Structures are given as structure tokens and as C-alpha cells.
mmCIF file with all atom_site columns, C-alpha atoms in Angstrom:
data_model
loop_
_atom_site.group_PDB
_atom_site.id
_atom_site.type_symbol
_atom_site.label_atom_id
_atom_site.label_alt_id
_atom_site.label_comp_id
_atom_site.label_asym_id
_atom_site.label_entity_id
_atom_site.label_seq_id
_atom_site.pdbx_PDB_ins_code
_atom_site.Cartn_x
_atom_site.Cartn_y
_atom_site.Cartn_z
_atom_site.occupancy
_atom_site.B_iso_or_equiv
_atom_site.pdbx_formal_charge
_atom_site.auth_seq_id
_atom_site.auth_comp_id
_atom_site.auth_asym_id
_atom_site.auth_atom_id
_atom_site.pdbx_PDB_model_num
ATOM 1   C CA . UNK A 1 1   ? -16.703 -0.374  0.916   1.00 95.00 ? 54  UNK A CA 1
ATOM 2   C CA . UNK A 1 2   ? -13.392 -0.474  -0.849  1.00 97.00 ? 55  UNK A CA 1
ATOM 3   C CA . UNK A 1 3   ? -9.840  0.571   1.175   1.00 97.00 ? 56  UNK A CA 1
ATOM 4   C CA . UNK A 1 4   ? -6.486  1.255   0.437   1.00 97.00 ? 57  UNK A CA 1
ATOM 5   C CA . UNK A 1 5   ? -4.126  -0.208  2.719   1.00 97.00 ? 58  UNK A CA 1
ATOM 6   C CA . UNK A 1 6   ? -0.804  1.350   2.497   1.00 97.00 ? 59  UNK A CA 1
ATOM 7   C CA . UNK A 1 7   ? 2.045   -0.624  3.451   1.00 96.00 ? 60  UNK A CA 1
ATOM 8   C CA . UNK A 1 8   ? 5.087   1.526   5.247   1.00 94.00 ? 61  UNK A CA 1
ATOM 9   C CA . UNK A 1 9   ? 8.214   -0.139  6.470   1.00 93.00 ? 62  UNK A CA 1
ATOM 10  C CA . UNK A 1 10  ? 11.715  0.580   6.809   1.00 91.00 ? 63  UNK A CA 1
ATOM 11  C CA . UNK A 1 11  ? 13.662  0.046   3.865   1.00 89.00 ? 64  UNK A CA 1
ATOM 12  C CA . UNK A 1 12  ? 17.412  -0.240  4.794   1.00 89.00 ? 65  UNK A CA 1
ATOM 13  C CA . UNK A 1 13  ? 15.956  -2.540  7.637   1.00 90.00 ? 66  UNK A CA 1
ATOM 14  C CA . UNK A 1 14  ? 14.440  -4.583  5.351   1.00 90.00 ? 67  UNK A CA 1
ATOM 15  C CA . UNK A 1 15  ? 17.360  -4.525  3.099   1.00 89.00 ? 68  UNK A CA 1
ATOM 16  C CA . UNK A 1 16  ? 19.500  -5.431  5.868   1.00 93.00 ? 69  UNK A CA 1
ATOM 17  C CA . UNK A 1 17  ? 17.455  -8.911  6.366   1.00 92.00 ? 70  UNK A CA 1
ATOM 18  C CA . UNK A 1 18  ? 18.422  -12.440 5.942   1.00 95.00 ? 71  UNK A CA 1
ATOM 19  C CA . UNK A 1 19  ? 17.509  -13.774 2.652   1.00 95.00 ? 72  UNK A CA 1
ATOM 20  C CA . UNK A 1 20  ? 15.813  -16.667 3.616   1.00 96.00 ? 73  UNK A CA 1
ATOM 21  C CA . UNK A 1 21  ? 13.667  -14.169 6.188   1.00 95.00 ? 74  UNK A CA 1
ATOM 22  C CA . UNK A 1 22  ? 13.173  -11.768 3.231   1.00 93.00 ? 75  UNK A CA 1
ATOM 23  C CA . UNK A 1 23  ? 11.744  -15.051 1.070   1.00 95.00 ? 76  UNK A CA 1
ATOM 24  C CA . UNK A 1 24  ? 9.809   -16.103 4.260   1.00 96.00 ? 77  UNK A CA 1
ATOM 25  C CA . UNK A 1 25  ? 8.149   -12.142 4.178   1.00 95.00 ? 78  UNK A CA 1
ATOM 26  C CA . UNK A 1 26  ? 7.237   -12.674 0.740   1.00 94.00 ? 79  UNK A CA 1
ATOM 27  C CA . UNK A 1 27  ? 5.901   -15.552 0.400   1.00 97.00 ? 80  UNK A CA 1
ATOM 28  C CA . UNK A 1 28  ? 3.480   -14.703 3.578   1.00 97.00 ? 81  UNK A CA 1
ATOM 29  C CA . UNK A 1 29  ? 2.909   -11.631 1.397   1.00 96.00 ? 82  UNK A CA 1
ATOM 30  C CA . UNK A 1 30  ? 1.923   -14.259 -1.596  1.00 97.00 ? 83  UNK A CA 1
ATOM 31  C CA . UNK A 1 31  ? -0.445  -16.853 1.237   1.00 97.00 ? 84  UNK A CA 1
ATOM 32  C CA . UNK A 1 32  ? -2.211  -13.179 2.168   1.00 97.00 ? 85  UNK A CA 1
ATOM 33  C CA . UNK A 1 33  ? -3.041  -12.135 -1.680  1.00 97.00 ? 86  UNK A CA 1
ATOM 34  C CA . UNK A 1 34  ? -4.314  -15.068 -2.647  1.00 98.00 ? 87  UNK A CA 1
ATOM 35  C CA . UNK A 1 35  ? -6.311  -15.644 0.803   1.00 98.00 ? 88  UNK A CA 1
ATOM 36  C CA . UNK A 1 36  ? -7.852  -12.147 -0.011  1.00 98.00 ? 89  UNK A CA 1
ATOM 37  C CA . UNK A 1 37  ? -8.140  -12.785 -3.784  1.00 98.00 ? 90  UNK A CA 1
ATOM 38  C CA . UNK A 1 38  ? -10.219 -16.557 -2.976  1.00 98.00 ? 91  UNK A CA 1
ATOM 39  C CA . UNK A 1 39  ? -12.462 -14.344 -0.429  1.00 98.00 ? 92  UNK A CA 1
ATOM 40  C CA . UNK A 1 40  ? -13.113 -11.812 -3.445  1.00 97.00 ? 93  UNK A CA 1
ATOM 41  C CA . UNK A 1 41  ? -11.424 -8.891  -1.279  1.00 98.00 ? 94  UNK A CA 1
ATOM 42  C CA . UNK A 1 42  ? -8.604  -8.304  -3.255  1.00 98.00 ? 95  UNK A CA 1
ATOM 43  C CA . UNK A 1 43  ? -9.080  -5.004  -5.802  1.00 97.00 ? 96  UNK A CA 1
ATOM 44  C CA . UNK A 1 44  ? -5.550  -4.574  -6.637  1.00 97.00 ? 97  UNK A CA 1
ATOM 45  C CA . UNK A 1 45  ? -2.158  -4.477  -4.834  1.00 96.00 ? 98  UNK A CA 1
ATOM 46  C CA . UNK A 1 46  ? 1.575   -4.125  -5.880  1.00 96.00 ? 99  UNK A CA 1
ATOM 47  C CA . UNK A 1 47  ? 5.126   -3.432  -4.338  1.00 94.00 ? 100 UNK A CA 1
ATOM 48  C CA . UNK A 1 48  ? 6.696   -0.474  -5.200  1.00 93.00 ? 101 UNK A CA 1
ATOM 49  C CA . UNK A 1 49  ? 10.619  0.171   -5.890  1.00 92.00 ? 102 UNK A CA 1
ATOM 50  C CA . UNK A 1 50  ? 12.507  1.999   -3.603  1.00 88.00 ? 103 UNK A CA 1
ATOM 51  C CA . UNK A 1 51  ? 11.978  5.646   -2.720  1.00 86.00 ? 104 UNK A CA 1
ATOM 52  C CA . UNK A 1 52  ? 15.654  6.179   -4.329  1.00 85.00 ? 105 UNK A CA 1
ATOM 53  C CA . UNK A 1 53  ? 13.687  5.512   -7.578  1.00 88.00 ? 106 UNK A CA 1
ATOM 54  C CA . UNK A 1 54  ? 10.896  7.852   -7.034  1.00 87.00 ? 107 UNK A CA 1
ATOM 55  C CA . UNK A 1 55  ? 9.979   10.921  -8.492  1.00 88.00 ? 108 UNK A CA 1
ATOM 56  C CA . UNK A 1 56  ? 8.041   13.928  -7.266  1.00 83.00 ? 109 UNK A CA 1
ATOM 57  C CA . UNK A 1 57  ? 6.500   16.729  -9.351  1.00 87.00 ? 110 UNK A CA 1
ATOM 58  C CA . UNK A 1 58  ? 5.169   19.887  -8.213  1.00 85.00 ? 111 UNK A CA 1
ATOM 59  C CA . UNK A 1 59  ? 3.320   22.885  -9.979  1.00 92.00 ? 112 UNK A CA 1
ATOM 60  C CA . UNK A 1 60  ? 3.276   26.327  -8.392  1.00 93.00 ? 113 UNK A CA 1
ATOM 61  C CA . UNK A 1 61  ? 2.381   29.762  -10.557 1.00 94.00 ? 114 UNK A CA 1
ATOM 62  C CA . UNK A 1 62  ? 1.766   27.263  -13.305 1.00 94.00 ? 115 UNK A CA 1
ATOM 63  C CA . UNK A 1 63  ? 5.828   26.456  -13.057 1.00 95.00 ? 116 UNK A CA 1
ATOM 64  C CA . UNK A 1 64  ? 6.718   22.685  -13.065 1.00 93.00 ? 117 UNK A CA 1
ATOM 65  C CA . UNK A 1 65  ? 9.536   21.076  -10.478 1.00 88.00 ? 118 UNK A CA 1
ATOM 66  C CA . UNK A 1 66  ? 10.782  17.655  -10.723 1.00 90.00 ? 119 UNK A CA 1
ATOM 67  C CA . UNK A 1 67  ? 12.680  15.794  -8.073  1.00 84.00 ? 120 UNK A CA 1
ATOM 68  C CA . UNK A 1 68  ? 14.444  12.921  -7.410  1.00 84.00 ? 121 UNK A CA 1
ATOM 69  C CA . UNK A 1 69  ? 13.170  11.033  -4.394  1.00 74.00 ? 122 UNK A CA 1
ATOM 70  C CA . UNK A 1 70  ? 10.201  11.213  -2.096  1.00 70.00 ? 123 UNK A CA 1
ATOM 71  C CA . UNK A 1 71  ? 9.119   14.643  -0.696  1.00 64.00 ? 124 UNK A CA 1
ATOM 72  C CA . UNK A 1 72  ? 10.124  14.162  2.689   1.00 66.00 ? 125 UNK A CA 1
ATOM 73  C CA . UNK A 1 73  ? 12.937  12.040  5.024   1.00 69.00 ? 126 UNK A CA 1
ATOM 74  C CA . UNK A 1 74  ? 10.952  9.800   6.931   1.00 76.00 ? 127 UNK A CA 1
ATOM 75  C CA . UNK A 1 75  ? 11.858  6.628   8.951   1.00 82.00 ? 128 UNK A CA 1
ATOM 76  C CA . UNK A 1 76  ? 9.198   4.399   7.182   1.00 86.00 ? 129 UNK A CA 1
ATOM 77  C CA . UNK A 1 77  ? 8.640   4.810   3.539   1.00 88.00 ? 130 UNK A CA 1
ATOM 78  C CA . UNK A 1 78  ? 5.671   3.557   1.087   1.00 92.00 ? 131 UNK A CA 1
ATOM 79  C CA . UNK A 1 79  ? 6.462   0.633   0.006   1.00 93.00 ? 132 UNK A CA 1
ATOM 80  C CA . UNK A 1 80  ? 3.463   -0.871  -1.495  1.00 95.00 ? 133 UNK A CA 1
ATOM 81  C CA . UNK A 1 81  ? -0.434  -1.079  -1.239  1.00 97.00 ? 134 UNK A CA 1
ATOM 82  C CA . UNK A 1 82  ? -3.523  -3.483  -1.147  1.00 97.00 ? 135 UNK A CA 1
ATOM 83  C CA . UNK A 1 83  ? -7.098  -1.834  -2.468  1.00 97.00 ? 136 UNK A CA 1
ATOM 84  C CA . UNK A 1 84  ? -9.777  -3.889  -1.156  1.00 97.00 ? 137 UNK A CA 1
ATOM 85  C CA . UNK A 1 85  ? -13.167 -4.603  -0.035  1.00 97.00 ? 138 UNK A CA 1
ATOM 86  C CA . UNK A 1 86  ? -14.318 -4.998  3.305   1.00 97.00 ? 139 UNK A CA 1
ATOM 87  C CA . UNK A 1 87  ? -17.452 -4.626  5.143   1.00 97.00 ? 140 UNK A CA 1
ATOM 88  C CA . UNK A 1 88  ? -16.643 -1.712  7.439   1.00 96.00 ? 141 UNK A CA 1
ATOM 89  C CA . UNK A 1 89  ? -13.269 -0.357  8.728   1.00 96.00 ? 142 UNK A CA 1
ATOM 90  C CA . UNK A 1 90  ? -13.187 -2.969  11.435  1.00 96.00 ? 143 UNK A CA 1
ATOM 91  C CA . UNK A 1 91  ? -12.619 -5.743  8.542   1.00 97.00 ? 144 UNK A CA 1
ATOM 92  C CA . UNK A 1 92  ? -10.595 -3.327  6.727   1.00 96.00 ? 145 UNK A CA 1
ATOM 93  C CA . UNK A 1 93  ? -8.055  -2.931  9.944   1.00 96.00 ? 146 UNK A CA 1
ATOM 94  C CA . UNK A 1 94  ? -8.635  -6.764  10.439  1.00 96.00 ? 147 UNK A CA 1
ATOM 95  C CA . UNK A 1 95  ? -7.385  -7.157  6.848   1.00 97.00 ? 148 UNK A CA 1
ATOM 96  C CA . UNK A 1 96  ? -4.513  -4.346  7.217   1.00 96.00 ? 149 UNK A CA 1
ATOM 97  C CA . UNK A 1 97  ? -3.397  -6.470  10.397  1.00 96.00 ? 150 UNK A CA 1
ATOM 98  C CA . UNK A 1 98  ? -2.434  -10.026 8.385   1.00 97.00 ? 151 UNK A CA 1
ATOM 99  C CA . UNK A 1 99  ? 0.086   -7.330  6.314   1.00 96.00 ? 152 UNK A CA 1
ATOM 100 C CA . UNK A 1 100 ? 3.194   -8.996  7.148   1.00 95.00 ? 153 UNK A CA 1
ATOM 101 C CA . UNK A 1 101 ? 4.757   -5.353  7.167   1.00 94.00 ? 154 UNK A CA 1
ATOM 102 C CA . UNK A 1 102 ? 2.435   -3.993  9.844   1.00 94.00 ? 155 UNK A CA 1
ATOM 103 C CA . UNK A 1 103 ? 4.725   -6.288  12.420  1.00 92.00 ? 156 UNK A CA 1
ATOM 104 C CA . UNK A 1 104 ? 7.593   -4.555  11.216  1.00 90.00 ? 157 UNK A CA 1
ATOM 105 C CA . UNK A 1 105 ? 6.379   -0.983  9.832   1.00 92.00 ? 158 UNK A CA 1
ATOM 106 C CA . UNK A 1 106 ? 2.566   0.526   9.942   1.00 94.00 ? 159 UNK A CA 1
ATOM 107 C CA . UNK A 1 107 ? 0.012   -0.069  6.815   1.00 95.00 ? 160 UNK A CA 1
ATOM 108 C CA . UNK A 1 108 ? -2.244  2.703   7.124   1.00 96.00 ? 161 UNK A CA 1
ATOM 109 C CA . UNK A 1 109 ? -5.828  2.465   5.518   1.00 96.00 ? 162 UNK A CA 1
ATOM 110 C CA . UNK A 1 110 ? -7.698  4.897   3.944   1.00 96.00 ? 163 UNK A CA 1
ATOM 111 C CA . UNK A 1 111 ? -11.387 4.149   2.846   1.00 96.00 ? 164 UNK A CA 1
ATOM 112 C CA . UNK A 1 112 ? -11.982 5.465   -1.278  1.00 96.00 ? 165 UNK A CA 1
ATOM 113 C CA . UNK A 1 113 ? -14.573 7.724   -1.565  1.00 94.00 ? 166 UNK A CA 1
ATOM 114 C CA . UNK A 1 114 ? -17.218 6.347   -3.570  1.00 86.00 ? 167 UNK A CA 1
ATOM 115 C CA . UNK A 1 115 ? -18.449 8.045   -6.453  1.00 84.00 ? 168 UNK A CA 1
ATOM 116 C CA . UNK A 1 116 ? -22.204 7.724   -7.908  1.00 80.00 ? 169 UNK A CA 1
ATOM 117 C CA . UNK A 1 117 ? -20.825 7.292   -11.490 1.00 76.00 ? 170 UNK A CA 1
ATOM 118 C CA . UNK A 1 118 ? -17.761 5.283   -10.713 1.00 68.00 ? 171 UNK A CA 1
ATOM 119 C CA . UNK A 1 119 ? -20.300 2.514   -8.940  1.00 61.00 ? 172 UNK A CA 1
ATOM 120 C CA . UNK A 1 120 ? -22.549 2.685   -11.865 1.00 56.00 ? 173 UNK A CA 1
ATOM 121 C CA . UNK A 1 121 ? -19.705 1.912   -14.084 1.00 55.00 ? 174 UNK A CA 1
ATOM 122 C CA . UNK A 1 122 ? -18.561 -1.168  -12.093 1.00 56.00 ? 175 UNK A CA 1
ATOM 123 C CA . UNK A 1 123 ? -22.512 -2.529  -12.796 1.00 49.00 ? 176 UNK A CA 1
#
């Protein structure tokens, strides 16, 4: 079954860390992608930019809104995501619990709803 493991943190704590802890984070980051990548777990993951760089739309009565920044003020904020493929949620939470951020933030995971035609596709 495939999961999305999203990675939350704190980004002015992060921000605030050494550089040489902030290269140590990463490159644990790096060991755990290709560790999942060799055990043919890895889907897809990627960092994303700051929240001060995000934009959120909304549509109501057919009327578009755009806005700078994430929807809500929140302590943590989304700052990447692994999909990948694990046996059950147990592996999945195993998997979500080598996230370097999960020591530091939460990763919450979220198992993708699997589709008849999507799997056929994959075949």
C-alpha cells in the first residue's frame, strides 16, 4: 500500500540551527532516501520552500481568491513529503519514524486511496 508521509517542523527553529547541524539533518535526510530508494520503498519525495513562499487559492460562488502564505498560523508547517510503499501502516509509521524531522517536528502519514484504474495503469 502506498503512503504519504508528511514532514512538519518548525521553520524559524530550523532556521535558527547551526550550519554544520543543518548539513548533519540533511545529509541523514539523503542516508534515509536512498536506504528507502535501495529497498524499492521510495515513490517520490521533495522539500518544499518556505510557507512565506506559498500560495493559497480558494473558489466560493464560482469567485476566485488568492493569498499569500499558508491558510492558517500554525507552530509546525509542511515542509516536505515522502510517498511510499509499505506493507501495512505499522511499516509505514516504522518508515515515518527514521524522518529525521519527526525528532524535531511530527511527519504525519496518510495512506493513498487506491484506485482500480490507477493500479491498472502502473501494470
Amino acid at each position: 500500500m502506498q503512503y504519504l508521509l508528511l514532514i512538519y517542523d518548525n521553520e524559524a527553529k530550523l532556521n535558527a540551527l547551526p550550519p554544520a547541524q543543518l548539513v548533519d539533518m540533511y545529509a541523514e535526510y539523503g542516508g534515509l532516501t536512498q536506504s528507502l530508494k535501495n529497498s524499492g520503498q521510495f515513490l517520490a519525495g521533495r522539500q518544499l520552500h518556505p510557507v512565506a513562499q506559498a500560495t493559497t487559492v480558494r473558489v466560493k460562488d464560482g469567485k476566485q481568491t488568492v493569498t499569500d502564505g499558508p491558510f492558517a498560523e500554525t507552530k509546525e508547517q509542511l515542509g516536505g513529503f515522502y510517498m511510499v510503499e509499505a506493507a501495512d501502516l505499522d511499516e509505514a509509521v516504522a518508515i515515518a519514524a527514521r524522518i529525521p524531522s519527526a525528532r524535531t517536528g511530527s511527519i504525519e502519514v496518510r495512506p493513498l486511496v487506491e484506485r482500480p484504474a490507477e493500479r491498472k495503469d502502473q501494470n
